[in-house]
mmCIF file with all atom_site columns, C-alpha atoms in Angstrom:
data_model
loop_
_atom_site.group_PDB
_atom_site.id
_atom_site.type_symbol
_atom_site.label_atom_id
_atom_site.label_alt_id
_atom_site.label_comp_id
_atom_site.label_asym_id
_atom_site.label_entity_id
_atom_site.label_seq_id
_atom_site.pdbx_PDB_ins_code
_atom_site.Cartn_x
_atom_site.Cartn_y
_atom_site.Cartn_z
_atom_site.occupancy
_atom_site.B_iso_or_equiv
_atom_site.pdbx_formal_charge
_atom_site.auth_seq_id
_atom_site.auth_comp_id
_atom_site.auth_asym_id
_atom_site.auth_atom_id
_atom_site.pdbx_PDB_model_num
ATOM 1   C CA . UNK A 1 1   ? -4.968  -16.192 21.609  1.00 0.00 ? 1   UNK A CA 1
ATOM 2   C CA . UNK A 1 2   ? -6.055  -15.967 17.962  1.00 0.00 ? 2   UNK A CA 1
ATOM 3   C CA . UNK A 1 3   ? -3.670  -12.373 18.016  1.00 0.00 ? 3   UNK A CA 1
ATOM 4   C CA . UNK A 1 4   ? -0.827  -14.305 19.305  1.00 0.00 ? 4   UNK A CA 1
ATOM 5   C CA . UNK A 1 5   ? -1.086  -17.079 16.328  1.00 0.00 ? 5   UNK A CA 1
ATOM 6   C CA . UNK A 1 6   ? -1.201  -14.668 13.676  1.00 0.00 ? 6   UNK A CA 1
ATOM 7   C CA . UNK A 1 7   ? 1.696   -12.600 15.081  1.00 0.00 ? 7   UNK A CA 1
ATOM 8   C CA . UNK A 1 8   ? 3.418   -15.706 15.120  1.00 0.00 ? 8   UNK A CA 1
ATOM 9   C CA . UNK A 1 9   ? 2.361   -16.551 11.174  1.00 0.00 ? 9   UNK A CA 1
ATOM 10  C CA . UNK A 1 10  ? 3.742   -12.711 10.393  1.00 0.00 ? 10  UNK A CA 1
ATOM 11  C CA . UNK A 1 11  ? 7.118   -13.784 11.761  1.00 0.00 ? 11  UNK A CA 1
ATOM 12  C CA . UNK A 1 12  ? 7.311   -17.412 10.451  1.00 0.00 ? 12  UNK A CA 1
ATOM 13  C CA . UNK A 1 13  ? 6.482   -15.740 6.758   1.00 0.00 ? 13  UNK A CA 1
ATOM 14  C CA . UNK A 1 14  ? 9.311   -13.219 7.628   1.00 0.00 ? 14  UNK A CA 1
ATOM 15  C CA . UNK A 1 15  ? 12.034  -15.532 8.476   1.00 0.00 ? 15  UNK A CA 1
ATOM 16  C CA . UNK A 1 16  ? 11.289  -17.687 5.462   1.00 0.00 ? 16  UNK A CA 1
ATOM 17  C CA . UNK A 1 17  ? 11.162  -14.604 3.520   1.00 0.00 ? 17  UNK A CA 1
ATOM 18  C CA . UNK A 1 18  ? 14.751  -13.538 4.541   1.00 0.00 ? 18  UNK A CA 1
ATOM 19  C CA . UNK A 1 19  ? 16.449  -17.204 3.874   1.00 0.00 ? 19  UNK A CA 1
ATOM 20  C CA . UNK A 1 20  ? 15.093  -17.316 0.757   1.00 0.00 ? 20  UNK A CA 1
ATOM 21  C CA . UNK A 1 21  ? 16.448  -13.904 -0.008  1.00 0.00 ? 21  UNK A CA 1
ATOM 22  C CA . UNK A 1 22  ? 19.585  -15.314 0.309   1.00 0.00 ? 22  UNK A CA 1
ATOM 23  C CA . UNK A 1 23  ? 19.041  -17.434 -2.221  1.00 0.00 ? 23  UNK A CA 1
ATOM 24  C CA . UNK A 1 24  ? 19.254  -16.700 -5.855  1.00 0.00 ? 24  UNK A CA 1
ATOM 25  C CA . UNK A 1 25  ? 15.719  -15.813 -8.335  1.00 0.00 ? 25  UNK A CA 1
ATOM 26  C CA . UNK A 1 26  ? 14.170  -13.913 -5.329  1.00 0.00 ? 26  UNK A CA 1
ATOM 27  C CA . UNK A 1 27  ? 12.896  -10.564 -5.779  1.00 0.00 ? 27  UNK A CA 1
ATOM 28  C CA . UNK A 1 28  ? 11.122  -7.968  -2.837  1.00 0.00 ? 28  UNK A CA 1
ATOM 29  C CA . UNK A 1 29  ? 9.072   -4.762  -3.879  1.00 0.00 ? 29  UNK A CA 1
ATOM 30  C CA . UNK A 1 30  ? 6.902   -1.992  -2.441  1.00 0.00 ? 30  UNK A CA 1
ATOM 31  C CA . UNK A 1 31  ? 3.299   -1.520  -3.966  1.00 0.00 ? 31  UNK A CA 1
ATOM 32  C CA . UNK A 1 32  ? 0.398   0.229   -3.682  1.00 0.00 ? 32  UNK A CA 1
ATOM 33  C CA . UNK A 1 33  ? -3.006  0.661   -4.868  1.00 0.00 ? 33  UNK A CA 1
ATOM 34  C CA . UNK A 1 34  ? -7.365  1.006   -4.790  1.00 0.00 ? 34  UNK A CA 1
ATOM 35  C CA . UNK A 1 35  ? -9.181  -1.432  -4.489  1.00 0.00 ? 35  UNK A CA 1
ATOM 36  C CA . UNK A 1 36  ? -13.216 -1.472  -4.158  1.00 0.00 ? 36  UNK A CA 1
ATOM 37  C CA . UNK A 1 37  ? -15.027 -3.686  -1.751  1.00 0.00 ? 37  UNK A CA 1
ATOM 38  C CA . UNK A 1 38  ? -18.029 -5.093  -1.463  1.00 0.00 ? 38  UNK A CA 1
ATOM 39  C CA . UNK A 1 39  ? -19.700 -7.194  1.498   1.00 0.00 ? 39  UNK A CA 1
ATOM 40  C CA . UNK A 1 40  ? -21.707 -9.628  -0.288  1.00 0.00 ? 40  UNK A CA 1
ATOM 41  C CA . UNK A 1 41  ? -24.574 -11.517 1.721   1.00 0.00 ? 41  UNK A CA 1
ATOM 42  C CA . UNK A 1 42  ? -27.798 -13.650 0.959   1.00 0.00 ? 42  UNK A CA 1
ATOM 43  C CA . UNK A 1 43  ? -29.461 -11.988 4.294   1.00 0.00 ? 43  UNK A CA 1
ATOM 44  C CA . UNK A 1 44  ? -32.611 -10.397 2.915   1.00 0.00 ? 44  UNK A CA 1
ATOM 45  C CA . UNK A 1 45  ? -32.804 -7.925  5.234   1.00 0.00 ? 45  UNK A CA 1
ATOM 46  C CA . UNK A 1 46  ? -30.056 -6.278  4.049   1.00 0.00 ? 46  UNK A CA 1
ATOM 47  C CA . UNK A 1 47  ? -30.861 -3.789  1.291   1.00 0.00 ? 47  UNK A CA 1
ATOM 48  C CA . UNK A 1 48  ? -29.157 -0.946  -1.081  1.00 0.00 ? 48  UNK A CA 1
ATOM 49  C CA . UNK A 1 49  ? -26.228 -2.634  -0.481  1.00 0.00 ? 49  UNK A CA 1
ATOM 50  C CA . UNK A 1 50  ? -22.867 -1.108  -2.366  1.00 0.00 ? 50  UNK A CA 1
ATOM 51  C CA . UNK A 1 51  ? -19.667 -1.095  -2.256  1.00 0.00 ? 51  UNK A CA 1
ATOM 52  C CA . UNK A 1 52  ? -17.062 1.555   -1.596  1.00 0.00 ? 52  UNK A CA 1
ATOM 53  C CA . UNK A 1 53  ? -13.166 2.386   -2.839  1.00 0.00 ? 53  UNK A CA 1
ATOM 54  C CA . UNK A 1 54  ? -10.597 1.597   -0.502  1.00 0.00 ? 54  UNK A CA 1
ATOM 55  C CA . UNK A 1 55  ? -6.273  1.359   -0.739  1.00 0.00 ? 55  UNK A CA 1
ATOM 56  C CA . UNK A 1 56  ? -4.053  -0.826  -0.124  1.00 0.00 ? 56  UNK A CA 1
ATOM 57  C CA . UNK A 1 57  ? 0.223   -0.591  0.900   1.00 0.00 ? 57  UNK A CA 1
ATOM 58  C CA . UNK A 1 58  ? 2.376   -3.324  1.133   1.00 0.00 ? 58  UNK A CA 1
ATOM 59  C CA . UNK A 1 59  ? 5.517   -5.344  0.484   1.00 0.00 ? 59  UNK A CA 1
ATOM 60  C CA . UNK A 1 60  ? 5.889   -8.578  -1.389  1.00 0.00 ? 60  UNK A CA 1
ATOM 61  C CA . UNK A 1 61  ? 8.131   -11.148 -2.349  1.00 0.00 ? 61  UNK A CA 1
ATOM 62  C CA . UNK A 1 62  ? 8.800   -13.650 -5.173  1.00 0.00 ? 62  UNK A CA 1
ATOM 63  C CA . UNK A 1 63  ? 10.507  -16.906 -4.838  1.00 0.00 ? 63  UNK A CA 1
ATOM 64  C CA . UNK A 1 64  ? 11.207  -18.944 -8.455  1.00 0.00 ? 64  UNK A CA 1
ATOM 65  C CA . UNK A 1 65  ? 11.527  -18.293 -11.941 1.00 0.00 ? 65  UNK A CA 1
ATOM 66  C CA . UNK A 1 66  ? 8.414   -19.338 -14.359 1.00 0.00 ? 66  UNK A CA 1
ATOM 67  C CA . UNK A 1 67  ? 7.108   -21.138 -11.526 1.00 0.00 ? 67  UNK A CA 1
ATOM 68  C CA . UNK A 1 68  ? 7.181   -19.012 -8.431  1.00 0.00 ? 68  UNK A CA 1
ATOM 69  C CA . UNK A 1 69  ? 5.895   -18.468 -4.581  1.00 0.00 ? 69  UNK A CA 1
ATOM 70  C CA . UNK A 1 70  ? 4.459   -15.050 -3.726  1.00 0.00 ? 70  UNK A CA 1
ATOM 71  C CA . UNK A 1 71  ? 4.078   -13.810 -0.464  1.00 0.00 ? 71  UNK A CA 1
ATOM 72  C CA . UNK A 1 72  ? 2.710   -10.604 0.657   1.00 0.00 ? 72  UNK A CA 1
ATOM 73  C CA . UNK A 1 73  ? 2.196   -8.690  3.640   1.00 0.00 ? 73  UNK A CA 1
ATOM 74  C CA . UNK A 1 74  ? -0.423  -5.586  2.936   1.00 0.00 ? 74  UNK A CA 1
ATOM 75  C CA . UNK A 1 75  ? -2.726  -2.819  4.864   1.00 0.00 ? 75  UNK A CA 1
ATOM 76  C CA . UNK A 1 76  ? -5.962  -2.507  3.652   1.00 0.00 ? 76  UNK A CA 1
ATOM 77  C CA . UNK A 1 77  ? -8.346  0.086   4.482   1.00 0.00 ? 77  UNK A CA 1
ATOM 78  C CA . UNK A 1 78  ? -12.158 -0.595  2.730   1.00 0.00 ? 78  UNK A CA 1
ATOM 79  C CA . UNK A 1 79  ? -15.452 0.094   3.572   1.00 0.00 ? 79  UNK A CA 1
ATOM 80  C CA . UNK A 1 80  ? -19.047 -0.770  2.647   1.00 0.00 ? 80  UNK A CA 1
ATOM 81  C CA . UNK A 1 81  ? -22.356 0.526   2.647   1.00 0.00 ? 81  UNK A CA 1
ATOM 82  C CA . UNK A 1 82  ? -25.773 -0.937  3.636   1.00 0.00 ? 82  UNK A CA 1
ATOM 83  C CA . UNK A 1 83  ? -28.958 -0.544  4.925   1.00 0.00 ? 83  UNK A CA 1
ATOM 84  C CA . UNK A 1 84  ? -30.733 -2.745  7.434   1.00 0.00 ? 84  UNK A CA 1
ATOM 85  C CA . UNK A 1 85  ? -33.972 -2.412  9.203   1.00 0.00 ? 85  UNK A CA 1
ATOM 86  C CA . UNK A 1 86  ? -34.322 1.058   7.984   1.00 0.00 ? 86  UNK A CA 1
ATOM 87  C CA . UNK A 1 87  ? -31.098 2.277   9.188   1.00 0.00 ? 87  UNK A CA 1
ATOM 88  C CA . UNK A 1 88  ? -27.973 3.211   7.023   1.00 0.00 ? 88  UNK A CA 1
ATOM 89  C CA . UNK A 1 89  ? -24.289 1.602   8.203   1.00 0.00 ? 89  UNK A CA 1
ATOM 90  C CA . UNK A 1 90  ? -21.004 2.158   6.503   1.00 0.00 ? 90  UNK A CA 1
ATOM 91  C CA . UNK A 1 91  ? -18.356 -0.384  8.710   1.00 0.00 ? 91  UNK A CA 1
ATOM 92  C CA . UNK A 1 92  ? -14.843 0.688   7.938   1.00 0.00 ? 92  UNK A CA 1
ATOM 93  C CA . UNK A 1 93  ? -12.397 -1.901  7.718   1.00 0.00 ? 93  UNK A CA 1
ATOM 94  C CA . UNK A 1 94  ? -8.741  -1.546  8.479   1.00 0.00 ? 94  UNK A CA 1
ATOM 95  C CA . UNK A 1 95  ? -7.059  -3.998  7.873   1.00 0.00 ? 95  UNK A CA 1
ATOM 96  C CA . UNK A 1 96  ? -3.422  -7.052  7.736   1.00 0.00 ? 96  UNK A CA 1
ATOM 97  C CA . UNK A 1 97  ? -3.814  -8.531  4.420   1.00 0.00 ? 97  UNK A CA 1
ATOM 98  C CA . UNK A 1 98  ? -0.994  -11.828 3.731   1.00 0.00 ? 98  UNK A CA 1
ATOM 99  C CA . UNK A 1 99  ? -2.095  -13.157 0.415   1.00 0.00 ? 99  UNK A CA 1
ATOM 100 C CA . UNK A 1 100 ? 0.222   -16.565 -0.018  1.00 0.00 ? 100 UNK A CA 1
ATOM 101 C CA . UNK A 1 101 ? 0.114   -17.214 -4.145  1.00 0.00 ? 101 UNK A CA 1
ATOM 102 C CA . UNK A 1 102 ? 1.787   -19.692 -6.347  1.00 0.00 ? 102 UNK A CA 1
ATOM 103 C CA . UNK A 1 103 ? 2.214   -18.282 -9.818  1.00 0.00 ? 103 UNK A CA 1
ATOM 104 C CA . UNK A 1 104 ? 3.515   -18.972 -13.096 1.00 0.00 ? 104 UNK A CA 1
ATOM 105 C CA . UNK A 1 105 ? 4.541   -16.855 -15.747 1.00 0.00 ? 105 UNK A CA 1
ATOM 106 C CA . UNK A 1 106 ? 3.242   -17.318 -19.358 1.00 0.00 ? 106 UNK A CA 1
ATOM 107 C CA . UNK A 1 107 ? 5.778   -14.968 -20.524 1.00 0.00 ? 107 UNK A CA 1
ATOM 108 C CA . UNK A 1 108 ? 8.947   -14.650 -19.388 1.00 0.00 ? 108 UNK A CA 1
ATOM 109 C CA . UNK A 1 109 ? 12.011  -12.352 -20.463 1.00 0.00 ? 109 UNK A CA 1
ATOM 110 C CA . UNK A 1 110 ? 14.346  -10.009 -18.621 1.00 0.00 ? 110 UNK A CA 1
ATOM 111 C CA . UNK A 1 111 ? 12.072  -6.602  -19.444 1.00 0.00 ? 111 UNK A CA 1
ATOM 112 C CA . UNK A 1 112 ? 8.667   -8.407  -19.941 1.00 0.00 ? 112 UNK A CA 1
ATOM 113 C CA . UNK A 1 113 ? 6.728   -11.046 -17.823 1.00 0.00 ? 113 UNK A CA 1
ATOM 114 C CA . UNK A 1 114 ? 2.904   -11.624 -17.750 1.00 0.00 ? 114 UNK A CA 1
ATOM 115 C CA . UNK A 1 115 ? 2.002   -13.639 -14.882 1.00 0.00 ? 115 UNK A CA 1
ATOM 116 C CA . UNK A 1 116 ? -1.102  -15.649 -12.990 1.00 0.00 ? 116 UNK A CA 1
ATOM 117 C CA . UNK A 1 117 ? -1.222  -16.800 -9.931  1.00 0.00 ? 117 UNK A CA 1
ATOM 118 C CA . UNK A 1 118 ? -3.527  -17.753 -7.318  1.00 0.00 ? 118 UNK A CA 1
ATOM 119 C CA . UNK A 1 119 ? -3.231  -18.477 -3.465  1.00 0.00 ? 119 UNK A CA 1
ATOM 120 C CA . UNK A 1 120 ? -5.322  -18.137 0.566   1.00 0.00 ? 120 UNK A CA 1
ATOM 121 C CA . UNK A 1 121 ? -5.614  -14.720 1.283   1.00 0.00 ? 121 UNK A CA 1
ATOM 122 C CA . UNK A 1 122 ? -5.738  -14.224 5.027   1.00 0.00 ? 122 UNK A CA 1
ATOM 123 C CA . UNK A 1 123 ? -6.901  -11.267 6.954   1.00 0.00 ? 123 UNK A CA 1
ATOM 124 C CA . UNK A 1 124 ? -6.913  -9.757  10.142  1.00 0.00 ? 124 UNK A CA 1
ATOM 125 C CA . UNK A 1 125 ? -9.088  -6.490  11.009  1.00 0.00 ? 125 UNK A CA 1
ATOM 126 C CA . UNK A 1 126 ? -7.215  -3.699  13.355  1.00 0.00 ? 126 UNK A CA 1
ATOM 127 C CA . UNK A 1 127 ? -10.512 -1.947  14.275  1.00 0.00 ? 127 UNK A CA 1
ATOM 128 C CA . UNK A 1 128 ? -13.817 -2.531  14.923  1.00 0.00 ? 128 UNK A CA 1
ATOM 129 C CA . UNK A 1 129 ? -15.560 -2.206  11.973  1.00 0.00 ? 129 UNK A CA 1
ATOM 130 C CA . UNK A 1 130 ? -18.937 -0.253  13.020  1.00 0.00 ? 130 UNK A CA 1
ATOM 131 C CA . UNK A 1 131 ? -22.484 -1.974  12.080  1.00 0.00 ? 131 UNK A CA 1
ATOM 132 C CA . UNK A 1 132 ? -25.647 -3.127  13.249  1.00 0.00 ? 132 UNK A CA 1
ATOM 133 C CA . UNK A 1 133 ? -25.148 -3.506  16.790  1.00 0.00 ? 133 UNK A CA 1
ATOM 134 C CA . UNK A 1 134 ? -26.603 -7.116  17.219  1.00 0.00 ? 134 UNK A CA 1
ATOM 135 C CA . UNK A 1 135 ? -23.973 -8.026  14.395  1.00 0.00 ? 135 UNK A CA 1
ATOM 136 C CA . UNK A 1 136 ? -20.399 -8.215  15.128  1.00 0.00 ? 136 UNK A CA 1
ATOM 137 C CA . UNK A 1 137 ? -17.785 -7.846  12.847  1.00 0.00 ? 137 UNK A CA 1
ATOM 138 C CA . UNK A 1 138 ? -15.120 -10.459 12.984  1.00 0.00 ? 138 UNK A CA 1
ATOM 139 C CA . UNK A 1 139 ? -11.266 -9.559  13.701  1.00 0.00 ? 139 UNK A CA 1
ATOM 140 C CA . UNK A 1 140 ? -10.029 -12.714 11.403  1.00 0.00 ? 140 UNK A CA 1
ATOM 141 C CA . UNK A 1 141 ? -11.023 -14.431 8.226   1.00 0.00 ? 141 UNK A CA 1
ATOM 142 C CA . UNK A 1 142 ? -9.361  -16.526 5.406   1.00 0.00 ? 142 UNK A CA 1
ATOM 143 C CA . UNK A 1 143 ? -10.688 -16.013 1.607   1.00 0.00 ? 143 UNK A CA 1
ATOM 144 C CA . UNK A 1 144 ? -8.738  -16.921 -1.647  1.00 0.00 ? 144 UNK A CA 1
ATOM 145 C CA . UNK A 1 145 ? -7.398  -14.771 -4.525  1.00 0.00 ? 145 UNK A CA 1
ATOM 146 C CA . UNK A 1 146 ? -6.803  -15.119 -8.190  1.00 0.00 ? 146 UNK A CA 1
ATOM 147 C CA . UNK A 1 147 ? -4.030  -12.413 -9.572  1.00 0.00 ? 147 UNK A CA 1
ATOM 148 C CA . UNK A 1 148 ? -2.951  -11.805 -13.025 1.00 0.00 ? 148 UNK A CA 1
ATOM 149 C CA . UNK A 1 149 ? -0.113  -9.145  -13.448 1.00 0.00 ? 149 UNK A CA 1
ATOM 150 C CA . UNK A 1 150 ? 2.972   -7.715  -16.186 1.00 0.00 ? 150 UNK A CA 1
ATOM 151 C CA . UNK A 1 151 ? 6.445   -6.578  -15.528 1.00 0.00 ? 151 UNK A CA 1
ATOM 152 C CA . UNK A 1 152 ? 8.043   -4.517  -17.315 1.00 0.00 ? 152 UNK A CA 1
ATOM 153 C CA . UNK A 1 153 ? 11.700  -4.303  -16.282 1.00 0.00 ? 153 UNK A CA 1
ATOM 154 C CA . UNK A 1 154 ? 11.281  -3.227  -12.275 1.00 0.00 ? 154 UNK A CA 1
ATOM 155 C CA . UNK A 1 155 ? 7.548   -1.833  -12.145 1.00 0.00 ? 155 UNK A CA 1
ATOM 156 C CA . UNK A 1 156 ? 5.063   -4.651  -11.320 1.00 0.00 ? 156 UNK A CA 1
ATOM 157 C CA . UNK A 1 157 ? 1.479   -3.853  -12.272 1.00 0.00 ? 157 UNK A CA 1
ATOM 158 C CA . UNK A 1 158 ? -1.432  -6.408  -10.652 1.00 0.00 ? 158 UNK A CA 1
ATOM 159 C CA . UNK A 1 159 ? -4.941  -6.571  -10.972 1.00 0.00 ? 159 UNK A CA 1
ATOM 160 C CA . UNK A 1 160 ? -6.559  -9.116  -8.595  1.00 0.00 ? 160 UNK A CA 1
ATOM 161 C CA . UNK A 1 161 ? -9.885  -10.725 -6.920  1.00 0.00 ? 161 UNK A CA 1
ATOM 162 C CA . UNK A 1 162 ? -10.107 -11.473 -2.990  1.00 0.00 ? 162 UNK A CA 1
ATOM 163 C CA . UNK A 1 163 ? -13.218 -13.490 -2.119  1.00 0.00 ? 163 UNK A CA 1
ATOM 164 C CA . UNK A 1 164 ? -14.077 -14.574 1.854   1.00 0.00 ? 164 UNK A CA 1
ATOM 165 C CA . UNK A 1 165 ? -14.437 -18.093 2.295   1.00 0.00 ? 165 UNK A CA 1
ATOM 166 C CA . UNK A 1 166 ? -15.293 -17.702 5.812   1.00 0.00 ? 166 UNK A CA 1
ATOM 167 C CA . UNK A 1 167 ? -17.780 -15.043 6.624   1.00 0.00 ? 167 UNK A CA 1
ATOM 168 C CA . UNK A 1 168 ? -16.766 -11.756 8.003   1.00 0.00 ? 168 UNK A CA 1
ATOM 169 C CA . UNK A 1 169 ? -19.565 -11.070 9.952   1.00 0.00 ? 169 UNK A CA 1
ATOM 170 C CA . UNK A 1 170 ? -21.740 -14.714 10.708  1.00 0.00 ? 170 UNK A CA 1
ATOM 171 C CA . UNK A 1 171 ? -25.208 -12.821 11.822  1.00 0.00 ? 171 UNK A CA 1
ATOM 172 C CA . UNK A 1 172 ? -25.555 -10.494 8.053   1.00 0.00 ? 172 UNK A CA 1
ATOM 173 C CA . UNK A 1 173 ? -23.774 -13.765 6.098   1.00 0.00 ? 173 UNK A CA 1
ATOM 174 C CA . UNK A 1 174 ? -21.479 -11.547 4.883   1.00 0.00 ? 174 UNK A CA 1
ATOM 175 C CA . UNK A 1 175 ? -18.358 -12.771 3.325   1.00 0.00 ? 175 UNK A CA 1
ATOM 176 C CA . UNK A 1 176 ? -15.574 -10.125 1.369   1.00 0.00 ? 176 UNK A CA 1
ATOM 177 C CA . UNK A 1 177 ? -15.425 -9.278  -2.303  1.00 0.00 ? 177 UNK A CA 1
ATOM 178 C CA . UNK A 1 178 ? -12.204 -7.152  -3.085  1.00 0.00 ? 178 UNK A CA 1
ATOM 179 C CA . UNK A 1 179 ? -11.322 -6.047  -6.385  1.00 0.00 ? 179 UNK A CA 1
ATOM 180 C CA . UNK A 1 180 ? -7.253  -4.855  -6.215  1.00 0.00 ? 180 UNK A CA 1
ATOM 181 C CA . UNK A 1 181 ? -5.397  -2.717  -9.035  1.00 0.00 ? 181 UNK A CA 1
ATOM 182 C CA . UNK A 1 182 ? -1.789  -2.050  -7.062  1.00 0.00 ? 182 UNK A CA 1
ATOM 183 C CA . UNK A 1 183 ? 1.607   -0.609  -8.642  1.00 0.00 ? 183 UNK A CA 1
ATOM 184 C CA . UNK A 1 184 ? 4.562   -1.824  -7.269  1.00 0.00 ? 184 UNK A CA 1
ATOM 185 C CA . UNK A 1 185 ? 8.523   -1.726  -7.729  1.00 0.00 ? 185 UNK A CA 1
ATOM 186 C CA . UNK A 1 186 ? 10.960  -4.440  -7.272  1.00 0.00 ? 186 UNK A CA 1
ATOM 187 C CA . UNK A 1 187 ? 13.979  -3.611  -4.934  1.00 0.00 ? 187 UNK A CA 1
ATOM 188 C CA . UNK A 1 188 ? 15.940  -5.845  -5.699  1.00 0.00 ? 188 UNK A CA 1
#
C-alpha cells in the first residue's frame, strides 16, 4: 500500500513538473554526485560507528526566478558501518530520493546565481538494507534538507545536508545524515 502511494507522489510531481514546463522561468537538468552518509543513533550498544561514501544521479527542476520551487527526483546508493554486540554490519542502502525545496537566490544574473534553499526530503529504499537481524531496516522515511548552490551560465554546482526526521531503522534509533556535493547541467 505504502509502494502504491509513493508511486502515485512520483507521478503527481511529474505531471506538475511538465505543466509548469510549459510555462515560462522553468529550467530541468541532469546531476550527479558523492555524498557520505552516516546513520546517527543514541543506542549505546552501537559502537565504532562511521560513515561511508556513496553517489547520487538524478534530474531536477526549477520553477521561479529569485524566488523559486525545486523539485528533484534522485538514486542514491550509501552505506554505513557499525558494530553491535560484537559483530561488524555494513547495510547498503539503495535508494528514491525526491527532495521538494523552496529557494531563493541572493544573487541573480544571467551567467551567475548563488542560491539557498531548503525543503522535505523523502525517501524510499529499493533493497533491503542488511543489519542486525532483530533490527529491520525501513523501506520509507521523510527527513529535511538545507542546500546552498552557484550557477554559472548552464552548470549547477550544490552542496547540501539531508537529515531523517523519522528514524530509518526504529530498534538501533537510527535516523540519516547525508552530506551531498552533486554537478549538474541545465537542459533547458
Amino acid at each position: 500500500m505504502k509502494t502504491n502511494k509513493f508511486y502515485l507522489m512520483i507521478a503527481i510531481i511529474m505531471v506538475s513538473i511538465s505543466v509548469k514546463a510549459q510555462q515560462s522561468g522553468v529550467n530541468f537538468g541532469l546531476k550527479a554526485g558523492i555524498n557520505y552518509a552516516t546513520l546517527p543513533t543514541s543506542f549505546k550498544e552501537v559502537k565504532e560507528k562511521e560513515g561511508k561514501a556513496g553517489y547520487n544521479i538524478g534530474v531536477f527542476a526549477r520553477v521561479g526566478d529569485a524566488l523559486y520551487f525545486q523539485p528533484e527526483l534522485n538514486y542514491t546508493a550509501f552505506k554505513s558501518e557499525y558494530s553491535y554486540n560484537s559483530k561488524v554490519y555494513t547495510p547498503k542502502f539503495k535508494q528514491v530520493n525526491i527532495p521538494l525545496m523552496v529557494g531563493y537566490k541572493i544573487i541573480n544574473t544571467e551567467a551567475l546565481n548563488f542560491r539557498i534553499s531548503a525543503g522535505p526530503d523523502l525517501s524510499y529504499s529499493l533493497n533491503k538494507a542488511a543489519g542486525s537481524a532483530q533490527f529491520d531496516y525501513k523501506k520509507f522515511t521523510a527527513g529535511g534538507v538545507v542546500n546552498a548552490g552557484v550557477d554559472i551560465g548552464s552548470l549547477t554546482i550544490d552542496a547540501r545536508y539531508s537529515r531523517g526526521l523519522t528514524k530509518i531503522n526504529k530498534g538501533l534509533d537510527e535516523k540519516t545524515g547525508i552530506f551531498n556535493l552533486s554537478v549538474g547541467f541545465k537542459i533547458f
